[in-house]
Every structure is written in C-alpha cells, then in structure tokens.
Amino acid sequence: MMFLFRSIRTCAVVALALVVGVLQAQTLRVANQGDINSLDPHSLNESLQLSSTQNVYETLIGRNKNLSLAPLLATRWRQTAPNVWRFELRRGVQFHDGKPFTADDVVFSLARAAGEGSDMQSYTNDIREVRQVDSHTVDIETRTPFPILPDVLTQVAIMSRKWCEDNQATRPVDRRKGLENAASFRTNGTGPFRVRERQPDVRTVFVRSPNYWGTVEGVQPSM
C-alpha cells in the first residue's frame, strides 16, 4: 500500500484510489490545508504532526478500537514497586533499516523525548530514570507513584539509537525556528509504513514496510 500526503497548496482535491487485488497496489491520496513541519516524532506535539509520524514510528503501548491500552513495542507491563514499572519488549522487531529493536532504543528514546529541543517533555516530566534490565526489558522509575504511566507512554515514539547517532540526530530540533537535522526529513521507525519521498509543502509518500512485525487491518501484505 502507498499513502500520499499532499499539502492543499498543491492539491485542491482529496482523492481516494484503492485498487483491490493481491498483486495490485493500493494508494490512498490525502490533501490537507497545511503540511507537517518535521518527520521527527519528538520535535512537535501537534495532532497533524503526530498523525503522520505515527504511521512510521511506534510507542511502547497503543490503544485498540475500544481505546483501551494495547501492546505495541511492549508486550507486558506491571508495577514492581510504587514508583517502578517494568516493561517487557516485543522480540523480533526491526527498524526499517533492518536493525533490531532493543531496550537500548527505549532508554535512548525516552531520554531524547525528555531532553533539549523536544516538544514531548510534558509526557516525560514524571520519569526519574529509565534502566535497561536486559536486551528486551526496561524498568522505568517515576518521581512519585504514577499510575497513568502506561497511558502517557502511548504518546512517546521509539527511535533507533544507532540511526540517530549515525545521522547526528540524537536531539530533536524545532523546525519552526528554522532548525533541522536528518530526522526532520528522513525516518527509521518500526511502524507499518516508511517514508519513500519527502517534499516539504508538496507531498510526502509513505509505503508499506516489508519487514513490519505486525499486521494492518484492511492493508494487504507487501509482495
């Protein structure tokens, strides 16, 4: 499946073209009155921004059709102390570049979301420390008992530590201030779609990720 997001400045019509058939592509075209400022999931806490980046990046916990909490990159979570939550991570997940997802990426991403340049700090203010227990387990210690931590973590995307380090994107930057880095225009998530093309204020093309760990309802697997 291919998903094209167009700014309404260059496309005045919203068109939907779904070609049904196992060997045929499905394309969804969407026009909007404005464009997203960045592809960095930590740089801007706005609905248009997040609705776009959530096609590419995933959080530890998501929500199902009934809006109840549901496993995503974390398969289980529980409190081990009043201020400590343990998260068991999904195994066999790959980023779009083929690198494996591990606890190290979770520790890095929560620190990145809490750091300078991030617009997601409101979701991480109550976190004191994130500790790696093993390759697929993390403990999150909060400053005080914080029973809604799983709800809060539905908003914080997980990025690849290695990709961010290799591309000098370890900190988010604010595109509204004219700042940019590799994560502003390129992506490397674990989600069902990856970015094939990005033309700011013109169009962004998402295509189905062939190595996605899960399934997407209504979308046929890549051939």
CSV table of C-alpha atoms in Angstrom, one decimal:
chain,number,residue,atom,x,y,z
A,1,MET,CA,0.0,0.0,0.0
A,2,MET,CA,1.2,3.5,-0.7
A,3,PHE,CA,0.0,6.6,1.2
A,4,LEU,CA,0.5,10.1,-0.3
A,5,PHE,CA,0.0,13.1,1.9
A,6,ARG,CA,-0.3,16.3,-0.1
A,7,SER,CA,-0.5,19.9,1.0
A,8,ILE,CA,-3.7,21.5,-0.2
A,9,ARG,CA,-1.4,24.3,-1.6
A,10,THR,CA,-0.6,22.0,-4.4
A,11,CYS,CA,-3.6,19.7,-4.5
A,12,ALA,CA,-7.1,21.0,-4.2
A,13,VAL,CA,-8.9,17.7,-4.4
A,14,VAL,CA,-8.9,14.8,-1.9
A,15,ALA,CA,-8.9,11.6,-3.9
A,16,LEU,CA,-9.1,8.0,-2.7
A,17,ALA,CA,-8.0,5.3,-5.1
A,18,LEU,CA,-8.0,1.7,-3.8
A,19,VAL,CA,-7.2,-1.0,-6.3
A,20,VAL,CA,-8.2,-4.3,-4.8
A,21,GLY,CA,-6.2,-7.4,-5.7
A,22,VAL,CA,-3.3,-9.3,-4.2
A,23,LEU,CA,-0.8,-8.3,-6.9
A,24,GLN,CA,-2.1,-4.7,-7.3
A,25,ALA,CA,-1.1,-1.7,-5.3
A,26,GLN,CA,-3.4,0.2,-3.1
A,27,THR,CA,-3.0,4.0,-3.0
A,28,LEU,CA,-4.6,6.5,-0.7
A,29,ARG,CA,-4.2,10.2,-1.5
A,30,VAL,CA,-4.9,12.8,1.1
A,31,ALA,CA,-4.8,16.6,0.8
A,32,ASN,CA,-4.6,19.0,3.8
A,33,GLN,CA,-4.6,22.7,4.2
A,34,GLY,CA,-1.1,22.6,5.6
A,35,ASP,CA,2.0,20.4,5.9
A,36,ILE,CA,3.8,18.8,8.8
A,37,ASN,CA,6.9,20.7,9.9
A,38,SER,CA,9.1,17.7,10.6
A,39,LEU,CA,9.2,14.0,10.4
A,40,ASP,CA,10.9,13.9,13.9
A,41,PRO,CA,8.3,12.3,16.3
A,42,HIS,CA,9.7,14.3,19.3
A,43,SER,CA,10.0,17.7,17.7
A,44,LEU,CA,6.4,18.9,17.7
A,45,ASN,CA,3.4,17.9,19.8
A,46,GLU,CA,0.6,18.7,17.3
A,47,SER,CA,-2.1,16.5,16.0
A,48,LEU,CA,-1.3,16.8,12.3
A,49,GLN,CA,2.4,16.1,13.1
A,50,LEU,CA,1.7,13.0,15.3
A,51,SER,CA,-1.0,11.6,13.0
A,52,SER,CA,1.7,11.5,10.2
A,53,THR,CA,4.7,10.2,12.2
A,54,GLN,CA,2.6,7.5,13.9
A,55,ASN,CA,2.4,5.7,10.6
A,56,VAL,CA,6.2,5.3,10.8
A,57,TYR,CA,7.1,5.3,14.5
A,58,GLU,CA,5.6,3.2,17.3
A,59,THR,CA,5.2,3.7,21.0
A,60,LEU,CA,5.6,1.1,23.8
A,61,ILE,CA,1.9,1.0,24.3
A,62,GLY,CA,-1.0,1.7,21.9
A,63,ARG,CA,-4.8,1.6,22.0
A,64,ASN,CA,-7.3,-0.8,20.5
A,65,LYS,CA,-10.6,0.0,18.8
A,66,ASN,CA,-12.2,0.5,22.2
A,67,LEU,CA,-9.4,2.9,23.2
A,68,SER,CA,-8.2,0.5,25.8
A,69,LEU,CA,-4.4,0.1,26.3
A,70,ALA,CA,-2.9,-2.5,24.0
A,71,PRO,CA,0.6,-3.9,23.5
A,72,LEU,CA,2.8,-2.4,20.8
A,73,LEU,CA,6.5,-2.4,21.3
A,74,ALA,CA,6.0,-3.6,24.9
A,75,THR,CA,4.1,-6.9,25.2
A,76,ARG,CA,3.6,-6.7,29.0
A,77,TRP,CA,4.0,-4.2,31.8
A,78,ARG,CA,3.5,-4.2,35.5
A,79,GLN,CA,4.4,-2.3,38.7
A,80,THR,CA,7.3,-3.8,40.7
A,81,ALA,CA,7.3,-1.1,43.3
A,82,PRO,CA,5.2,2.0,44.0
A,83,ASN,CA,7.5,4.1,41.8
A,84,VAL,CA,8.8,1.5,39.3
A,85,TRP,CA,7.2,-0.1,36.3
A,86,ARG,CA,8.7,-3.0,34.3
A,87,PHE,CA,8.1,-3.3,30.6
A,88,GLU,CA,8.8,-6.5,28.6
A,89,LEU,CA,9.6,-5.6,25.0
A,90,ARG,CA,8.5,-7.3,21.8
A,91,ARG,CA,11.1,-9.6,20.3
A,92,GLY,CA,11.9,-9.9,16.6
A,93,VAL,CA,11.0,-6.3,15.8
A,94,GLN,CA,13.2,-4.5,13.2
A,95,PHE,CA,13.6,-0.9,12.3
A,96,HIS,CA,13.1,0.0,8.6
A,97,ASP,CA,16.9,-0.2,8.1
A,98,GLY,CA,16.9,-3.8,9.3
A,99,LYS,CA,18.5,-3.2,12.6
A,100,PRO,CA,16.9,-5.0,15.6
A,101,PHE,CA,14.8,-3.1,18.2
A,102,THR,CA,16.1,-3.5,21.8
A,103,ALA,CA,15.9,-2.0,25.2
A,104,ASP,CA,18.7,0.3,24.4
A,105,ASP,CA,16.5,2.1,21.9
A,106,VAL,CA,13.8,2.6,24.6
A,107,VAL,CA,16.3,4.1,27.1
A,108,PHE,CA,17.6,6.4,24.4
A,109,SER,CA,14.2,7.5,23.0
A,110,LEU,CA,12.7,8.4,26.4
A,111,ALA,CA,15.9,10.4,27.2
A,112,ARG,CA,15.6,12.1,23.8
A,113,ALA,CA,12.0,12.9,24.3
A,114,ALA,CA,12.8,14.4,27.7
A,115,GLY,CA,15.8,16.4,26.5
A,116,GLU,CA,16.6,19.8,24.9
A,117,GLY,CA,14.6,20.5,21.8
A,118,SER,CA,11.8,18.1,22.5
A,119,ASP,CA,8.2,19.2,22.4
A,120,MET,CA,7.2,15.9,24.3
A,121,GLN,CA,8.6,16.8,27.7
A,122,SER,CA,5.2,17.0,29.2
A,123,TYR,CA,5.0,13.3,28.8
A,124,THR,CA,8.3,12.6,30.4
A,125,ASN,CA,8.4,15.1,33.3
A,126,ASP,CA,7.3,12.4,35.8
A,127,ILE,CA,10.1,10.0,34.8
A,128,ARG,CA,13.1,9.9,37.1
A,129,GLU,CA,15.1,7.2,35.4
A,130,VAL,CA,14.9,4.5,32.7
A,131,ARG,CA,17.0,1.4,33.3
A,132,GLN,CA,17.8,-1.4,30.9
A,133,VAL,CA,17.4,-4.8,32.7
A,134,ASP,CA,18.3,-6.9,29.7
A,135,SER,CA,18.1,-6.7,25.9
A,136,HIS,CA,14.3,-6.7,26.0
A,137,THR,CA,13.3,-5.5,29.4
A,138,VAL,CA,13.3,-2.0,30.9
A,139,ASP,CA,12.4,-0.5,34.3
A,140,ILE,CA,11.0,3.0,34.4
A,141,GLU,CA,11.2,4.8,37.8
A,142,THR,CA,8.9,7.7,38.3
A,143,ARG,CA,9.4,10.6,40.7
A,144,THR,CA,6.3,9.7,42.7
A,145,PRO,CA,3.7,6.9,42.3
A,146,PHE,CA,2.4,7.5,38.8
A,147,PRO,CA,-0.4,5.0,37.9
A,148,ILE,CA,-1.1,6.6,34.5
A,149,LEU,CA,2.4,6.0,33.1
A,150,PRO,CA,1.2,3.4,30.6
A,151,ASP,CA,-1.4,5.9,29.3
A,152,VAL,CA,1.3,8.6,29.0
A,153,LEU,CA,3.7,6.2,27.1
A,154,THR,CA,1.1,5.9,24.3
A,155,GLN,CA,2.4,9.3,23.1
A,156,VAL,CA,6.2,8.8,23.1
A,157,ALA,CA,7.7,7.3,20.0
A,158,ILE,CA,10.6,5.0,20.0
A,159,MET,CA,13.6,5.7,17.6
A,160,SER,CA,16.7,3.8,16.7
A,161,ARG,CA,19.6,4.9,18.9
A,162,LYS,CA,22.2,3.8,16.3
A,163,TRP,CA,20.4,5.6,13.4
A,164,CYS,CA,20.2,8.8,15.4
A,165,GLU,CA,23.8,8.7,16.4
A,166,ASP,CA,25.0,7.8,12.9
A,167,ASN,CA,22.9,10.7,11.4
A,168,GLN,CA,23.7,13.3,14.1
A,169,ALA,CA,20.1,13.4,15.2
A,170,THR,CA,20.4,12.5,18.9
A,171,ARG,CA,18.5,15.6,19.9
A,172,PRO,CA,15.2,16.9,18.3
A,173,VAL,CA,15.2,20.4,16.8
A,174,ASP,CA,12.4,22.9,16.3
A,175,ARG,CA,11.7,23.4,12.6
A,176,ARG,CA,9.5,26.4,13.5
A,177,LYS,CA,12.8,28.2,14.4
A,178,GLY,CA,14.5,27.2,11.2
A,179,LEU,CA,16.5,24.4,12.8
A,180,GLU,CA,16.7,21.0,11.1
A,181,ASN,CA,18.6,17.7,11.2
A,182,ALA,CA,18.4,14.3,9.5
A,183,ALA,CA,15.3,13.3,11.5
A,184,SER,CA,13.5,16.4,10.2
A,185,PHE,CA,13.4,14.9,6.7
A,186,ARG,CA,14.2,11.2,7.0
A,187,THR,CA,12.8,8.4,9.1
A,188,ASN,CA,13.7,5.0,10.5
A,189,GLY,CA,10.9,3.6,12.6
A,190,THR,CA,9.4,0.2,13.4
A,191,GLY,CA,5.9,1.1,12.2
A,192,PRO,CA,3.9,-0.3,9.3
A,193,PHE,CA,4.9,2.4,6.8
A,194,ARG,CA,8.2,4.0,5.8
A,195,VAL,CA,8.7,7.3,4.0
A,196,ARG,CA,9.7,6.9,0.4
A,197,GLU,CA,9.6,10.5,-0.6
A,198,ARG,CA,9.5,13.8,1.3
A,199,GLN,CA,9.0,17.2,-0.5
A,200,PRO,CA,8.1,19.8,2.2
A,201,ASP,CA,4.9,21.7,1.4
A,202,VAL,CA,4.4,19.5,-1.7
A,203,ARG,CA,3.9,15.9,-0.7
A,204,THR,CA,5.1,13.0,1.5
A,205,VAL,CA,4.9,9.4,0.2
A,206,PHE,CA,4.5,6.6,2.7
A,207,VAL,CA,4.9,2.9,1.5
A,208,ARG,CA,4.2,-0.3,3.4
A,209,SER,CA,7.2,-1.6,5.3
A,210,PRO,CA,8.0,-5.1,4.1
A,211,ASN,CA,9.6,-6.1,7.5
A,212,TYR,CA,6.8,-4.9,9.7
A,213,TRP,CA,6.3,-7.2,12.7
A,214,GLY,CA,2.5,-6.9,12.8
A,215,THR,CA,-0.5,-6.6,10.5
A,216,VAL,CA,-2.6,-3.6,9.5
A,217,GLU,CA,-6.3,-4.1,9.1
A,218,GLY,CA,-7.5,-3.5,5.6
A,219,VAL,CA,-4.0,-3.4,4.1
A,220,GLN,CA,-2.6,-6.4,2.2
A,221,PRO,CA,0.9,-7.6,2.9
A,222,SER,CA,3.7,-6.3,0.7
A,223,MET,CA,4.6,-8.7,-2.2
